Amino acid sequence: MTVPAPRVPGLVELLDRVERAVAASLTPATSAQGVSRDGWRVLLMLARGGGGRSMGEIASHTALPAPTATRVVDRLVADGHAYRQNDPVDRRRVLVHLAAGGREVVERVCGSIERRVGTALGAVRTPERVQLARLLDDLANPDPE
């Protein structure tokens, strides 16, 4: 017996389609800047933070295994997008900071993606965009219960 597909896309299908659309926009934008998707996630995290981040924080936030996170950060440092510095409070700990080159990459990629989203959501009013952003944030960061 075959179950007919629903006529209206379900949440999982919509999220899958959105993820593919984001990847289709983000991958060329990050590649044009010489940054991998994992590198992009690290740069974005560093851009949002006020100070440096530990390798543990980076690995946890990006869901990368620690050795992979280290390789990604090594590449970002080699490319001048990030730099390492000893933690002023605990000299044994090293923090990763966003360099000026990394900030430029974040600004260029975000600008490119925001233009594409702006085109796609052109008729959507600002309050609805704010609501969409809040809902997506809630979906991406569920409260642990």
Coordinates of N, CA, C and O in Angstrom, one line a residue:
M1 N 0.8 -1.2 0.0 CA 0.0 0.0 0.0 C 0.9 1.2 0.0 O 1.8 1.4 0.8
T2 N 0.6 2.2 -0.9 CA 1.4 3.4 -1.0 C 0.7 4.5 -0.3 O -0.5 4.7 -0.5
V3 N 1.4 5.3 0.5 CA 0.9 6.4 1.2 C 1.1 7.6 0.3 O 2.2 7.9 -0.1
P4 N 0.0 8.4 0.0 CA 0.2 9.5 -0.8 C 1.0 10.6 -0.1 O 0.9 10.8 1.1
A5 N 1.8 11.4 -0.8 CA 2.6 12.5 -0.3 C 1.6 13.6 0.2 O 0.6 13.8 -0.5
P6 N 1.9 14.3 1.2 CA 1.0 15.3 1.7 C 1.0 16.4 0.6 O 2.0 16.7 -0.1
R7 N -0.2 17.1 0.5 CA -0.3 18.2 -0.5 C 0.4 19.4 -0.1 O 0.9 20.2 -0.9
V8 N 0.5 19.7 1.2 CA 1.2 20.9 1.7 C 2.5 20.4 2.3 O 2.5 19.4 3.1
P9 N 3.6 21.0 2.0 CA 4.9 20.6 2.5 C 4.9 20.6 4.0 O 4.4 21.6 4.6
G10 N 5.4 19.6 4.6 CA 5.5 19.5 6.1 C 6.8 20.3 6.5 O 7.6 20.7 5.7
L11 N 6.9 20.5 7.8 CA 8.0 21.2 8.4 C 9.3 20.6 8.0 O 10.3 21.4 7.7
V12 N 9.5 19.3 8.1 CA 10.7 18.7 7.8 C 11.1 18.9 6.4 O 12.3 19.3 6.0
E13 N 10.2 18.8 5.5 CA 10.4 19.0 4.1 C 10.8 20.5 3.8 O 11.8 20.8 3.1
L14 N 10.1 21.4 4.4 CA 10.4 22.8 4.3 C 11.8 23.1 4.8 O 12.6 23.9 4.2
L15 N 12.2 22.6 6.0 CA 13.5 22.9 6.5 C 14.6 22.3 5.7 O 15.6 22.9 5.5
D16 N 14.3 21.1 5.1 CA 15.3 20.5 4.2 C 15.5 21.4 2.9 O 16.6 21.6 2.5
R17 N 14.4 21.9 2.4 CA 14.5 22.8 1.2 C 15.2 24.1 1.6 O 16.0 24.6 0.8
V18 N 15.0 24.6 2.7 CA 15.7 25.8 3.2 C 17.1 25.5 3.3 O 18.0 26.3 2.9
E19 N 17.5 24.4 4.0 CA 18.9 24.1 4.1 C 19.6 24.0 2.8 O 20.7 24.4 2.6
R20 N 19.0 23.3 1.8 CA 19.6 23.2 0.5 C 19.7 24.6 -0.2 O 20.7 24.9 -0.8
A21 N 18.8 25.5 0.0 CA 18.8 26.8 -0.5 C 20.0 27.6 0.1 O 20.7 28.3 -0.5
V22 N 20.1 27.5 1.4 CA 21.2 28.2 2.2 C 22.5 27.7 1.7 O 23.4 28.4 1.4
A23 N 22.6 26.3 1.6 CA 23.9 25.8 1.1 C 24.2 26.2 -0.3 O 25.4 26.5 -0.6
A24 N 23.2 26.3 -1.2 CA 23.4 26.7 -2.6 C 23.9 28.2 -2.6 O 24.6 28.6 -3.5
S25 N 23.5 29.0 -1.6 CA 24.0 30.4 -1.6 C 25.3 30.5 -0.8 O 26.2 31.3 -1.2
L26 N 25.4 29.8 0.3 CA 26.5 30.0 1.2 C 27.8 29.4 0.6 O 28.9 30.0 0.7
T27 N 27.7 28.2 0.1 CA 28.9 27.6 -0.4 C 29.7 28.4 -1.4 O 30.9 28.6 -1.3
P28 N 29.0 28.9 -2.5 CA 29.8 29.7 -3.4 C 30.3 31.0 -2.8 O 31.4 31.4 -3.1
A29 N 29.6 31.6 -1.9 CA 30.0 32.8 -1.2 C 31.2 32.6 -0.4 O 32.2 33.4 -0.4
T30 N 31.3 31.5 0.4 CA 32.4 31.2 1.3 C 33.6 30.7 0.4 O 34.7 31.1 0.7
S31 N 33.3 29.9 -0.6 CA 34.4 29.4 -1.5 C 35.1 30.6 -2.2 O 36.3 30.6 -2.3
A32 N 34.3 31.6 -2.6 CA 34.9 32.8 -3.3 C 35.8 33.5 -2.3 O 36.7 34.2 -2.8
Q33 N 35.6 33.4 -1.0 CA 36.5 34.0 -0.1 C 37.6 33.1 0.4 O 38.4 33.4 1.3
G34 N 37.7 31.9 -0.1 CA 38.7 30.9 0.2 C 38.5 30.3 1.6 O 39.4 29.8 2.2
V35 N 37.2 30.2 2.0 CA 36.9 29.7 3.4 C 36.0 28.5 3.2 O 35.0 28.5 2.5
S36 N 36.3 27.4 3.9 CA 35.4 26.2 3.9 C 34.1 26.5 4.7 O 34.0 27.5 5.5
R37 N 33.1 25.7 4.6 CA 31.9 25.9 5.4 C 32.2 25.8 6.9 O 31.7 26.5 7.7
D38 N 33.1 24.9 7.3 CA 33.5 24.8 8.7 C 34.2 26.0 9.1 O 34.0 26.5 10.2
G39 N 35.1 26.5 8.3 CA 35.8 27.7 8.6 C 34.9 28.9 8.7 O 35.0 29.8 9.6
W40 N 33.8 28.9 7.9 CA 32.8 30.0 7.9 C 32.1 29.9 9.3 O 31.9 31.0 9.9
R41 N 31.8 28.7 9.8 CA 31.1 28.6 11.0 C 31.9 29.2 12.2 O 31.4 29.8 13.1
V42 N 33.2 28.9 12.1 CA 34.1 29.4 13.1 C 34.2 30.9 13.1 O 34.2 31.6 14.1
L43 N 34.4 31.4 11.8 CA 34.5 32.9 11.7 C 33.3 33.6 12.2 O 33.3 34.6 12.9
L44 N 32.1 33.0 11.9 CA 30.8 33.6 12.3 C 30.7 33.6 13.8 O 30.3 34.6 14.5
M45 N 31.2 32.5 14.4 CA 31.1 32.4 15.9 C 32.1 33.5 16.5 O 31.7 34.2 17.5
L46 N 33.3 33.6 16.0 CA 34.2 34.6 16.5 C 33.7 36.0 16.3 O 34.0 36.9 17.1
A47 N 33.0 36.2 15.2 CA 32.5 37.6 14.9 C 31.4 38.0 15.9 O 31.2 39.1 16.2
R48 N 30.7 37.0 16.4 CA 29.6 37.3 17.3 C 30.1 37.4 18.8 O 29.4 38.0 19.6
G49 N 31.2 36.9 19.1 CA 31.7 37.0 20.4 C 32.5 38.3 20.6 O 33.1 38.8 19.7
G50 N 32.5 38.7 21.9 CA 33.2 39.9 22.2 C 34.7 39.7 22.4 O 35.5 40.6 22.2
G51 N 35.1 38.5 22.7 CA 36.5 38.3 23.0 C 36.9 37.0 22.3 O 36.2 36.5 21.4
G52 N 38.0 36.4 22.7 CA 38.5 35.2 22.1 C 37.7 34.0 22.6 O 37.0 34.1 23.6
R53 N 37.8 32.9 21.9 CA 37.1 31.7 22.2 C 38.1 30.6 22.4 O 39.1 30.5 21.6
S54 N 37.9 29.7 23.3 CA 38.8 28.5 23.5 C 38.5 27.5 22.4 O 37.4 27.5 21.8
M55 N 39.4 26.6 22.2 CA 39.2 25.5 21.2 C 38.0 24.6 21.6 O 37.3 24.2 20.7
G56 N 37.8 24.4 22.9 CA 36.7 23.7 23.3 C 35.4 24.3 23.0 O 34.4 23.7 22.5
E57 N 35.3 25.6 23.2 CA 34.1 26.4 22.8 C 33.8 26.3 21.3 O 32.7 26.1 20.9
I58 N 34.9 26.4 20.5 CA 34.8 26.4 19.1 C 34.3 25.0 18.6 O 33.3 24.9 17.8
A59 N 34.9 24.0 19.1 CA 34.5 22.6 18.8 C 33.0 22.4 19.2 O 32.2 21.8 18.4
S60 N 32.6 22.8 20.4 CA 31.3 22.6 20.8 C 30.3 23.3 20.0 O 29.3 22.8 19.6
H61 N 30.5 24.6 19.8 CA 29.6 25.5 19.0 C 29.4 25.0 17.6 O 28.3 25.1 17.0
T62 N 30.5 24.6 17.0 CA 30.4 24.2 15.5 C 30.1 22.7 15.3 O 30.0 22.3 14.2
A63 N 30.0 22.0 16.4 CA 29.8 20.5 16.4 C 30.9 19.8 15.6 O 30.6 18.8 14.9
L64 N 32.1 20.3 15.7 CA 33.2 19.7 15.0 C 34.0 18.9 16.0 O 34.2 19.3 17.2
P65 N 34.5 17.7 15.6 CA 35.5 17.0 16.5 C 36.7 17.9 16.8 O 37.1 18.7 16.0
A66 N 37.2 17.8 18.0 CA 38.3 18.7 18.4 C 39.5 18.7 17.4 O 40.0 19.8 17.1
P67 N 39.9 17.6 16.9 CA 41.0 17.6 15.9 C 40.7 18.4 14.6 O 41.5 19.1 14.1
T68 N 39.4 18.2 14.2 CA 39.0 18.9 13.0 C 38.9 20.4 13.3 O 39.3 21.3 12.5
A69 N 38.4 20.8 14.5 CA 38.3 22.2 14.8 C 39.7 22.8 14.8 O 39.9 24.0 14.4
T70 N 40.7 22.1 15.4 CA 42.0 22.6 15.4 C 42.6 22.8 14.0 O 43.2 23.8 13.7
R71 N 42.3 21.9 13.1 CA 42.8 22.0 11.7 C 42.1 23.2 11.0 O 42.8 24.0 10.3
V72 N 40.8 23.4 11.3 CA 40.1 24.5 10.7 C 40.7 25.8 11.2 O 41.0 26.8 10.4
V73 N 40.9 25.9 12.5 CA 41.5 27.1 13.1 C 42.9 27.4 12.6 O 43.3 28.5 12.3
D74 N 43.7 26.3 12.5 CA 45.1 26.4 11.9 C 45.0 27.1 10.5 O 45.8 27.9 10.2
R75 N 44.1 26.6 9.7 CA 43.9 27.2 8.3 C 43.5 28.7 8.4 O 44.0 29.5 7.7
L76 N 42.6 29.0 9.3 CA 42.1 30.4 9.4 C 43.3 31.3 9.9 O 43.4 32.4 9.4
V77 N 44.1 30.8 10.8 CA 45.2 31.5 11.3 C 46.3 31.7 10.1 O 46.8 32.8 9.9
A78 N 46.5 30.6 9.4 CA 47.5 30.7 8.3 C 47.0 31.7 7.2 O 47.9 32.4 6.6
D79 N 45.7 31.8 7.0 CA 45.2 32.7 6.0 C 45.0 34.1 6.5 O 44.5 35.0 5.8
G80 N 45.3 34.4 7.8 CA 45.2 35.7 8.3 C 43.7 36.1 8.7 O 43.4 37.3 8.9
H81 N 42.9 35.1 8.9 CA 41.5 35.4 9.3 C 41.3 35.3 10.8 O 40.3 35.8 11.3
A82 N 42.2 34.7 11.5 CA 42.1 34.6 12.9 C 43.5 34.6 13.5 O 44.5 34.4 12.8
Y83 N 43.6 34.7 14.8 CA 44.9 34.6 15.5 C 44.7 34.0 16.9 O 43.6 34.1 17.4
R84 N 45.7 33.4 17.4 CA 45.7 32.9 18.7 C 46.4 33.8 19.7 O 47.4 34.4 19.3
Q85 N 46.0 33.8 20.9 CA 46.6 34.6 22.0 C 46.4 33.9 23.3 O 45.3 33.3 23.5
N86 N 47.4 34.0 24.2 CA 47.2 33.4 25.5 C 46.1 34.1 26.2 O 46.0 35.3 26.1
D87 N 45.3 33.4 27.0 CA 44.3 33.9 27.8 C 44.9 34.8 28.9 O 45.8 34.3 29.6
P88 N 44.6 36.1 29.1 CA 45.2 36.9 30.1 C 44.9 36.4 31.5 O 45.7 36.7 32.4
V89 N 43.9 35.7 31.7 CA 43.5 35.2 33.0 C 44.2 33.9 33.3 O 44.7 33.7 34.4
D90 N 44.3 33.0 32.4 CA 44.9 31.7 32.5 C 45.9 31.5 31.4 O 45.5 31.1 30.3
R91 N 47.2 31.8 31.6 CA 48.2 31.8 30.6 C 48.4 30.4 29.9 O 49.0 30.3 28.9
R92 N 47.9 29.3 30.6 CA 48.0 28.0 30.0 C 46.9 27.8 28.9 O 47.1 26.9 28.0
R93 N 45.9 28.6 28.8 CA 44.8 28.5 27.9 C 45.0 29.5 26.7 O 45.4 30.6 26.9
V94 N 44.8 29.0 25.5 CA 44.9 29.8 24.3 C 43.5 30.1 23.8 O 42.6 29.3 23.7
L95 N 43.3 31.4 23.4 CA 42.1 31.8 22.8 C 42.3 32.2 21.4 O 43.3 32.7 21.0
V96 N 41.2 31.9 20.6 CA 41.2 32.3 19.2 C 40.4 33.5 19.0 O 39.3 33.6 19.5
H97 N 40.9 34.5 18.3 CA 40.3 35.8 18.0 C 40.1 36.0 16.5 O 40.9 35.5 15.7
L98 N 39.1 36.8 16.2 CA 38.9 37.1 14.8 C 39.9 38.2 14.4 O 40.0 39.3 15.1
A99 N 40.6 38.0 13.3 CA 41.5 39.0 12.8 C 40.7 39.9 11.8 O 39.6 39.6 11.4
A100 N 41.3 41.0 11.4 CA 40.7 42.0 10.5 C 40.3 41.3 9.2 O 39.2 41.5 8.7
G101 N 41.2 40.4 8.7 CA 40.9 39.7 7.5 C 39.7 38.8 7.6 O 38.9 38.7 6.7
G102 N 39.5 38.2 8.8 CA 38.3 37.4 9.0 C 37.1 38.2 9.1 O 36.0 37.8 8.6
R103 N 37.2 39.4 9.7 CA 36.0 40.3 9.8 C 35.6 40.7 8.4 O 34.4 40.7 8.1
E104 N 36.5 41.0 7.5 CA 36.2 41.3 6.1 C 35.5 40.2 5.4 O 34.5 40.4 4.7
V105 N 35.9 39.0 5.6 CA 35.3 37.8 5.0 C 33.8 37.7 5.5 O 32.9 37.5 4.7
V106 N 33.7 37.8 6.8 CA 32.3 37.7 7.4 C 31.4 38.8 6.8 O 30.3 38.5 6.4
E107 N 31.9 40.0 6.7 CA 31.1 41.1 6.2 C 30.7 40.9 4.7 O 29.6 41.1 4.3
R108 N 31.7 40.4 3.9 CA 31.4 40.1 2.5 C 30.4 39.0 2.3 O 29.5 39.1 1.5
V109 N 30.6 37.9 3.0 CA 29.7 36.8 2.9 C 28.3 37.1 3.4 O 27.3 36.8 2.7
C110 N 28.2 37.7 4.6 CA 26.9 38.1 5.1 C 26.2 39.1 4.2 O 25.0 38.9 3.9
G111 N 26.9 40.0 3.6 CA 26.3 41.0 2.6 C 25.8 40.2 1.4 O 24.6 40.5 1.0
S112 N 26.5 39.3 0.9 CA 26.1 38.5 -0.2 C 24.8 37.7 0.1 O 23.8 37.7 -0.7
I113 N 24.8 37.0 1.2 CA 23.7 36.2 1.6 C 22.5 37.1 1.9 O 21.3 36.8 1.6
E114 N 22.7 38.2 2.6 CA 21.6 39.1 3.0 C 20.9 39.6 1.7 O 19.7 39.8 1.7
R115 N 21.7 39.9 0.7 CA 21.1 40.4 -0.5 C 20.2 39.4 -1.2 O 19.1 39.6 -1.6
R116 N 20.7 38.1 -1.1 CA 19.9 37.0 -1.7 C 18.7 36.8 -0.9 O 17.6 36.6 -1.5
V117 N 18.8 36.8 0.4 CA 17.6 36.6 1.2 C 16.6 37.8 1.0 O 15.4 37.6 0.9
G118 N 17.2 39.0 0.9 CA 16.3 40.2 0.7 C 15.6 40.1 -0.6 O 14.4 40.4 -0.7
T119 N 16.2 39.5 -1.6 CA 15.5 39.3 -2.9 C 14.4 38.3 -2.7 O 13.3 38.4 -3.2
A120 N 14.7 37.2 -2.0 CA 13.8 36.1 -1.8 C 12.6 36.5 -1.0 O 11.4 36.1 -1.2
L121 N 12.8 37.4 0.0 CA 11.8 37.8 1.0 C 11.3 39.2 0.7 O 10.7 39.8 1.6
G122 N 11.6 39.7 -0.5 CA 11.3 41.1 -0.8 C 10.0 41.7 -0.3 O 10.0 42.8 0.2
A123 N 8.9 40.9 -0.4 CA 7.6 41.5 0.0 C 7.3 41.2 1.4 O 6.3 41.8 1.9
V124 N 8.1 40.5 2.1 CA 7.9 40.2 3.5 C 8.2 41.4 4.4 O 9.3 42.0 4.3
R125 N 7.2 41.9 5.2 CA 7.4 43.1 6.0 C 8.4 42.8 7.1 O 8.6 41.7 7.6
T126 N 9.0 43.9 7.6 CA 10.1 43.8 8.6 C 9.6 43.0 9.9 O 10.3 42.2 10.4
P127 N 8.4 43.3 10.4 CA 8.0 42.6 11.6 C 7.9 41.0 11.4 O 8.2 40.3 12.2
E128 N 7.5 40.7 10.2 CA 7.5 39.3 9.8 C 8.9 38.7 9.7 O 9.1 37.5 10.1
R129 N 9.8 39.4 9.2 CA 11.2 39.0 9.1 C 11.7 38.8 10.5 O 12.5 37.8 10.8
V130 N 11.4 39.7 11.4 CA 11.9 39.6 12.8 C 11.3 38.3 13.5 O 12.0 37.6 14.1
Q131 N 10.0 38.1 13.2 CA 9.3 36.9 13.8 C 10.0 35.6 13.2 O 10.2 34.7 13.9
L132 N 10.2 35.6 11.9 CA 10.9 34.5 11.2 C 12.2 34.2 11.9 O 12.6 33.1 12.2
A133 N 13.0 35.3 12.1 CA 14.4 35.1 12.7 C 14.2 34.5 14.1 O 15.0 33.7 14.4
R134 N 13.3 35.0 14.8 CA 13.1 34.5 16.2 C 12.7 33.0 16.2 O 13.2 32.2 17.0
L135 N 11.8 32.7 15.3 CA 11.4 31.3 15.2 C 12.5 30.4 14.8 O 12.7 29.3 15.3
L136 N 13.3 30.8 13.8 CA 14.4 30.0 13.4 C 15.5 29.9 14.5 O 16.0 28.8 14.7
D137 N 15.7 31.0 15.2 CA 16.6 30.9 16.4 C 16.1 29.9 17.4 O 16.9 29.1 17.9
D138 N 14.8 29.9 17.7 CA 14.2 29.0 18.6 C 14.4 27.6 18.2 O 14.7 26.7 18.9
L139 N 14.2 27.4 16.9 CA 14.4 26.0 16.3 C 15.8 25.6 16.3 O 16.1 24.4 16.7
A140 N 16.8 26.5 16.1 CA 18.2 26.1 16.1 C 18.7 26.0 17.5 O 19.7 25.3 17.7
N141 N 18.1 26.6 18.5 CA 18.6 26.6 19.9 C 17.5 26.2 20.8 O 17.0 27.0 21.6
P142 N 17.0 24.9 20.7 CA 15.9 24.5 21.6 C 16.4 24.5 23.1 O 17.5 24.3 23.4
D143 N 15.4 24.9 23.9 CA 15.6 24.9 25.4 C 15.7 23.5 25.9 O 14.9 22.6 25.6
P144 N 16.8 23.2 26.6 CA 16.9 21.8 27.2 C 15.8 21.6 28.3 O 15.7 22.5 29.1
E145 N 15.2 20.5 28.2 CA 14.1 20.3 29.2 C 14.4 19.1 30.0 O 15.1 18.2 29.8

